[in-house]
Amino acid sequence: GDSVTQMEGPVTLSEEAFLTINCTYTATGYPSLFWYVQYPGEGLQLLLKATKADDKGSNKGFEATYRKETTSFHLEKGSVQVSDSAVYFCALTLFKAAGNKLTFGGGTRVLVKP
Amino acid sequence: GAGVSQSPSNKVTEKGKDVELRCDPISGHTALYWYRQSLGQGLEFLIYFQGNSAPDKSGLPSDRFSAERTGGSVSTLTIQRTQQEDSAVYLCASSKQGSTNTGELFFGEGSRLTVL
């Protein structure tokens, strides 16, 4: 079945450090890929997405590129802030006529220290 | 409302009791999803409703779990004879479908269930 694997946390960084969270997937078709973020005390929200190979999603300084050849969608940010402390989830969906069920990775907790 | 609303936000119950969790999706969203987030783990898909189609129940962990969606809007997730391993945060999400579907799910803040 479809699955998403992402690096385990927690990831602890200092402010202004470079962040990478690895995500790889297995899917029977051509999925759309997402990164969701869960800030402390808040619900999950979409961070960025990419719908086809070589697309780059970006938002709030975060970027991720859909790499079909390596089945990956790694999340990166060049200079993190304390406010980026959160749990990050990689996810995929295979659009179907009846809708799209998201399959999530296990989540990666990121802690940014001042 | 403006977002997905879930209630209760916190529920503590005794083992063996039944619980009901409610989800009110974003107005106009035809798809509704339930996920479970256990401590230290990712999001586990439970069930999915889309319009008048039969729900996708493939993620329900046992027959103690059931869900309804009345009138294509509000949904209730029911857990019968709760067990300690049911303790988790239950998340509801909704989305648009059809030509406006971007793939994005909009999540509520969840209902935290603790089974003693």
mmCIF file of C-alpha atoms in Angstrom:
data_model
loop_
_atom_site.group_PDB
_atom_site.id
_atom_site.type_symbol
_atom_site.label_atom_id
_atom_site.label_comp_id
_atom_site.label_asym_id
_atom_site.label_seq_id
_atom_site.Cartn_x
_atom_site.Cartn_y
_atom_site.Cartn_z
ATOM 1 C CA GLY A 1 0.000 0.000 0.000
ATOM 2 C CA ASP A 2 0.895 3.665 -0.067
ATOM 3 C CA SER A 3 3.223 4.851 2.667
ATOM 4 C CA VAL A 4 5.335 7.796 3.785
ATOM 5 C CA THR A 5 8.556 7.559 5.766
ATOM 6 C CA GLN A 6 10.140 10.562 7.399
ATOM 7 C CA MET A 7 13.077 10.991 9.692
ATOM 8 C CA GLU A 8 12.418 10.575 13.360
ATOM 9 C CA GLY A 9 12.871 13.442 15.730
ATOM 10 C CA PRO A 10 13.272 15.305 17.764
ATOM 11 C CA VAL A 11 15.489 17.606 15.772
ATOM 12 C CA THR A 12 17.044 20.308 17.928
ATOM 13 C CA LEU A 13 18.594 23.325 16.248
ATOM 14 C CA SER A 14 19.864 26.758 17.088
ATOM 15 C CA GLU A 15 18.227 29.820 15.607
ATOM 16 C CA GLU A 16 19.417 30.637 12.057
ATOM 17 C CA ALA A 17 20.563 27.052 11.474
ATOM 18 C CA PHE A 18 19.719 25.118 8.309
ATOM 19 C CA LEU A 19 16.898 22.595 8.615
ATOM 20 C CA THR A 20 16.332 19.482 6.527
ATOM 21 C CA ILE A 21 13.648 16.891 7.203
ATOM 22 C CA ASN A 22 13.840 13.858 4.958
ATOM 23 C CA CYS A 23 10.695 12.314 3.492
ATOM 24 C CA THR A 24 10.369 9.394 1.103
ATOM 25 C CA TYR A 25 7.232 7.750 -0.188
ATOM 26 C CA THR A 26 5.846 4.633 -1.786
ATOM 27 C CA ALA A 27 2.765 4.922 -3.972
ATOM 28 C CA THR A 28 1.024 2.881 -6.631
ATOM 29 C CA GLY A 29 0.377 5.880 -8.861
ATOM 30 C CA TYR A 30 1.501 9.481 -9.171
ATOM 31 C CA PRO A 31 0.702 11.172 -5.895
ATOM 32 C CA SER A 32 0.501 14.761 -4.841
ATOM 33 C CA LEU A 33 2.820 15.499 -1.930
ATOM 34 C CA PHE A 34 2.324 17.744 1.075
ATOM 35 C CA TRP A 35 3.985 19.033 4.177
ATOM 36 C CA TYR A 36 1.697 19.824 7.099
ATOM 37 C CA VAL A 37 2.783 21.568 10.281
ATOM 38 C CA GLN A 38 1.362 21.359 13.789
ATOM 39 C CA TYR A 39 2.376 24.247 16.043
ATOM 40 C CA PRO A 40 2.045 23.744 19.809
ATOM 41 C CA GLY A 41 -1.592 23.862 20.846
ATOM 42 C CA GLU A 42 -2.865 24.240 17.289
ATOM 43 C CA GLY A 43 -4.376 22.024 14.623
ATOM 44 C CA LEU A 44 -2.544 20.734 11.584
ATOM 45 C CA GLN A 45 -2.248 23.170 8.728
ATOM 46 C CA LEU A 46 -0.914 22.902 5.237
ATOM 47 C CA LEU A 47 2.615 24.272 4.859
ATOM 48 C CA LEU A 48 3.295 23.537 1.201
ATOM 49 C CA LYS A 49 2.525 21.100 -1.578
ATOM 50 C CA ALA A 50 3.648 19.832 -4.978
ATOM 51 C CA THR A 51 1.451 18.022 -7.452
ATOM 52 C CA LYS A 52 3.876 16.659 -10.048
ATOM 53 C CA ALA A 53 7.472 15.663 -10.545
ATOM 54 C CA ASP A 54 10.067 18.474 -10.276
ATOM 55 C CA ASP A 55 7.507 20.874 -8.789
ATOM 56 C CA LYS A 56 8.818 22.936 -5.899
ATOM 57 C CA GLY A 57 6.462 23.898 -3.107
ATOM 58 C CA SER A 58 7.376 26.869 -0.940
ATOM 59 C CA ASN A 59 5.916 28.831 1.939
ATOM 60 C CA LYS A 60 7.219 30.788 4.955
ATOM 61 C CA GLY A 61 10.813 30.229 3.831
ATOM 62 C CA PHE A 62 10.345 26.461 3.606
ATOM 63 C CA GLU A 63 10.862 24.579 0.352
ATOM 64 C CA ALA A 64 10.433 21.028 -0.877
ATOM 65 C CA THR A 65 10.973 19.578 -4.354
ATOM 66 C CA TYR A 66 9.045 16.584 -5.708
ATOM 67 C CA ARG A 67 11.726 14.104 -6.814
ATOM 68 C CA LYS A 68 10.143 11.238 -8.678
ATOM 69 C CA GLU A 69 13.434 9.462 -9.369
ATOM 70 C CA THR A 70 14.220 9.186 -5.661
ATOM 71 C CA THR A 71 10.581 9.192 -4.489
ATOM 72 C CA SER A 72 11.424 11.962 -2.073
ATOM 73 C CA PHE A 73 10.030 15.285 -0.886
ATOM 74 C CA HIS A 74 12.566 16.637 1.613
ATOM 75 C CA LEU A 75 11.680 19.794 3.531
ATOM 76 C CA GLU A 76 14.310 22.523 3.882
ATOM 77 C CA LYS A 77 14.653 25.950 5.423
ATOM 78 C CA GLY A 78 17.790 27.992 5.256
ATOM 79 C CA SER A 79 17.513 29.884 8.545
ATOM 80 C CA VAL A 80 15.098 28.677 11.187
ATOM 81 C CA GLN A 81 13.480 30.759 13.889
ATOM 82 C CA VAL A 82 12.209 29.857 17.334
ATOM 83 C CA SER A 83 8.690 30.204 15.920
ATOM 84 C CA ASP A 84 9.385 27.262 13.574
ATOM 85 C CA SER A 85 9.324 24.887 16.532
ATOM 86 C CA ALA A 86 6.565 22.444 15.653
ATOM 87 C CA VAL A 87 5.823 18.938 14.438
ATOM 88 C CA TYR A 88 6.120 18.498 10.687
ATOM 89 C CA PHE A 89 4.248 15.810 8.758
ATOM 90 C CA CYS A 90 4.923 14.658 5.224
ATOM 91 C CA ALA A 91 1.887 13.280 3.391
ATOM 92 C CA LEU A 92 0.693 12.027 0.034
ATOM 93 C CA THR A 93 -2.581 11.595 -1.754
ATOM 94 C CA LEU A 94 -3.667 9.879 -4.916
ATOM 95 C CA PHE A 95 -6.548 11.867 -6.313
ATOM 96 C CA LYS A 96 -9.541 9.786 -7.139
ATOM 97 C CA ALA A 97 -12.965 10.668 -8.435
ATOM 98 C CA ALA A 98 -14.390 10.116 -4.977
ATOM 99 C CA GLY A 99 -11.849 12.327 -3.214
ATOM 100 C CA ASN A 100 -8.430 12.279 -1.650
ATOM 101 C CA LYS A 101 -7.401 10.452 1.493
ATOM 102 C CA LEU A 102 -4.059 11.624 2.860
ATOM 103 C CA THR A 103 -1.458 9.122 4.007
ATOM 104 C CA PHE A 104 0.860 10.679 6.595
ATOM 105 C CA GLY A 105 4.349 9.993 7.799
ATOM 106 C CA GLY A 106 5.081 9.637 11.495
ATOM 107 C CA GLY A 107 5.894 13.300 12.049
ATOM 108 C CA THR A 108 9.156 15.016 13.008
ATOM 109 C CA ARG A 109 9.319 17.256 16.031
ATOM 110 C CA VAL A 110 11.575 20.279 15.549
ATOM 111 C CA LEU A 111 12.792 22.394 18.441
ATOM 112 C CA VAL A 112 14.587 25.630 17.677
ATOM 113 C CA LYS A 113 16.533 27.166 20.550
ATOM 114 C CA PRO A 114 17.395 30.870 20.738
ATOM 115 C CA GLY B 1 -18.165 28.466 11.092
ATOM 116 C CA ALA B 2 -14.827 29.602 9.825
ATOM 117 C CA GLY B 3 -13.003 26.364 10.563
ATOM 118 C CA VAL B 4 -13.512 22.732 11.486
ATOM 119 C CA SER B 5 -14.985 22.512 14.954
ATOM 120 C CA GLN B 6 -14.577 19.487 17.221
ATOM 121 C CA SER B 7 -16.074 18.676 20.590
ATOM 122 C CA PRO B 8 -15.305 17.880 23.276
ATOM 123 C CA SER B 9 -11.742 19.157 23.248
ATOM 124 C CA ASN B 10 -10.911 16.836 26.122
ATOM 125 C CA LYS B 11 -12.655 13.693 27.317
ATOM 126 C CA VAL B 12 -11.671 11.456 30.203
ATOM 127 C CA THR B 13 -13.581 8.226 30.531
ATOM 128 C CA GLU B 14 -13.395 4.910 32.293
ATOM 129 C CA LYS B 15 -12.504 1.708 30.534
ATOM 130 C CA GLY B 16 -15.598 0.041 29.146
ATOM 131 C CA LYS B 17 -17.632 3.216 28.692
ATOM 132 C CA ASP B 18 -18.868 4.459 25.308
ATOM 133 C CA VAL B 19 -17.798 7.870 23.984
ATOM 134 C CA GLU B 20 -18.999 10.118 21.186
ATOM 135 C CA LEU B 21 -16.840 12.700 19.467
ATOM 136 C CA ARG B 22 -18.371 15.364 17.258
ATOM 137 C CA CYS B 23 -17.070 17.151 14.187
ATOM 138 C CA ASP B 24 -18.611 20.139 12.414
ATOM 139 C CA PRO B 25 -16.833 20.639 9.074
ATOM 140 C CA ILE B 26 -16.318 23.833 7.123
ATOM 141 C CA SER B 27 -19.514 24.887 5.401
ATOM 142 C CA GLY B 28 -19.586 23.699 1.786
ATOM 143 C CA HIS B 29 -16.932 21.012 2.230
ATOM 144 C CA THR B 30 -18.340 17.733 0.993
ATOM 145 C CA ALA B 31 -15.575 15.446 2.234
ATOM 146 C CA LEU B 32 -14.966 14.657 5.906
ATOM 147 C CA TYR B 33 -12.169 12.582 7.439
ATOM 148 C CA TRP B 34 -11.355 11.166 10.843
ATOM 149 C CA TYR B 35 -7.758 10.490 11.881
ATOM 150 C CA ARG B 36 -6.203 9.329 15.126
ATOM 151 C CA GLN B 37 -2.948 10.665 16.538
ATOM 152 C CA SER B 38 -1.477 8.536 19.280
ATOM 153 C CA LEU B 39 1.303 9.787 21.538
ATOM 154 C CA GLY B 40 4.581 9.865 19.675
ATOM 155 C CA GLN B 41 3.044 8.473 16.519
ATOM 156 C CA GLY B 42 1.806 9.794 13.227
ATOM 157 C CA LEU B 43 -1.688 10.233 11.955
ATOM 158 C CA GLU B 44 -3.676 7.066 11.437
ATOM 159 C CA PHE B 45 -6.560 7.226 8.968
ATOM 160 C CA LEU B 46 -9.862 5.985 10.379
ATOM 161 C CA ILE B 47 -12.763 6.798 8.066
ATOM 162 C CA TYR B 48 -13.722 9.076 5.185
ATOM 163 C CA PHE B 49 -17.083 10.419 4.009
ATOM 164 C CA GLN B 50 -17.700 11.922 0.603
ATOM 165 C CA GLY B 51 -21.153 13.244 -0.210
ATOM 166 C CA ASN B 52 -23.702 10.485 -0.552
ATOM 167 C CA SER B 53 -21.155 7.795 -1.365
ATOM 168 C CA ALA B 54 -20.570 4.870 0.935
ATOM 169 C CA PRO B 55 -17.914 5.832 3.497
ATOM 170 C CA ASP B 56 -14.392 4.418 3.318
ATOM 171 C CA LYS B 57 -14.141 2.584 6.641
ATOM 172 C CA SER B 58 -10.903 0.817 5.863
ATOM 173 C CA GLY B 59 -8.997 2.436 8.713
ATOM 174 C CA LEU B 60 -11.320 1.643 11.598
ATOM 175 C CA PRO B 61 -9.260 -0.502 14.005
ATOM 176 C CA SER B 62 -12.107 -2.640 15.330
ATOM 177 C CA ASP B 63 -15.867 -3.030 15.296
ATOM 178 C CA ARG B 64 -16.011 -0.963 18.479
ATOM 179 C CA PHE B 65 -15.434 2.078 16.274
ATOM 180 C CA SER B 66 -18.166 3.569 14.103
ATOM 181 C CA ALA B 67 -18.986 6.918 12.567
ATOM 182 C CA GLU B 68 -21.968 8.652 11.072
ATOM 183 C CA ARG B 69 -22.412 11.756 9.027
ATOM 184 C CA THR B 70 -25.911 13.156 9.095
ATOM 185 C CA GLY B 71 -27.250 15.433 6.409
ATOM 186 C CA GLY B 72 -23.871 15.609 4.731
ATOM 187 C CA SER B 73 -22.521 17.869 7.454
ATOM 188 C CA VAL B 74 -21.893 17.036 11.125
ATOM 189 C CA SER B 75 -20.187 13.756 11.921
ATOM 190 C CA THR B 76 -20.038 11.701 15.096
ATOM 191 C CA LEU B 77 -17.320 9.155 15.860
ATOM 192 C CA THR B 78 -18.448 6.592 18.421
ATOM 193 C CA ILE B 79 -16.151 4.300 20.362
ATOM 194 C CA GLN B 80 -17.895 1.554 22.280
ATOM 195 C CA ARG B 81 -16.471 -0.241 25.315
ATOM 196 C CA THR B 82 -13.394 1.959 25.347
ATOM 197 C CA GLN B 83 -9.991 0.451 26.054
ATOM 198 C CA GLN B 84 -6.851 2.144 27.321
ATOM 199 C CA GLU B 85 -5.217 1.777 23.916
ATOM 200 C CA ASP B 86 -7.965 4.016 22.491
ATOM 201 C CA SER B 87 -6.384 6.959 24.302
ATOM 202 C CA ALA B 88 -5.308 9.402 21.595
ATOM 203 C CA VAL B 89 -6.164 12.675 19.907
ATOM 204 C CA TYR B 90 -8.931 12.202 17.374
ATOM 205 C CA LEU B 91 -8.677 14.645 14.501
ATOM 206 C CA CYS B 92 -11.374 15.591 12.052
ATOM 207 C CA ALA B 93 -10.716 17.240 8.696
ATOM 208 C CA SER B 94 -12.790 18.415 5.781
ATOM 209 C CA SER B 95 -12.070 19.327 2.194
ATOM 210 C CA LYS B 96 -13.629 20.497 -1.020
ATOM 211 C CA GLN B 97 -14.154 18.031 -3.808
ATOM 212 C CA GLY B 98 -14.632 18.191 -7.511
ATOM 213 C CA SER B 99 -12.973 20.770 -9.712
ATOM 214 C CA THR B 100 -12.065 22.968 -6.745
ATOM 215 C CA ASN B 101 -10.220 20.187 -4.973
ATOM 216 C CA THR B 102 -6.650 21.239 -4.265
ATOM 217 C CA GLY B 103 -5.887 18.236 -2.095
ATOM 218 C CA GLU B 104 -5.704 20.341 1.044
ATOM 219 C CA LEU B 105 -7.384 19.046 4.159
ATOM 220 C CA PHE B 106 -8.509 21.497 6.835
ATOM 221 C CA PHE B 107 -8.129 20.090 10.324
ATOM 222 C CA GLY B 108 -9.856 20.778 13.587
ATOM 223 C CA GLU B 109 -7.889 21.046 16.811
ATOM 224 C CA GLY B 110 -8.851 17.549 17.832
ATOM 225 C CA SER B 111 -10.537 15.767 20.704
ATOM 226 C CA ARG B 112 -8.139 14.343 23.265
ATOM 227 C CA LEU B 113 -9.474 11.093 24.668
ATOM 228 C CA THR B 114 -8.044 9.575 27.836
ATOM 229 C CA VAL B 115 -9.269 6.149 28.913
ATOM 230 C CA LEU B 116 -8.477 5.320 32.532
#
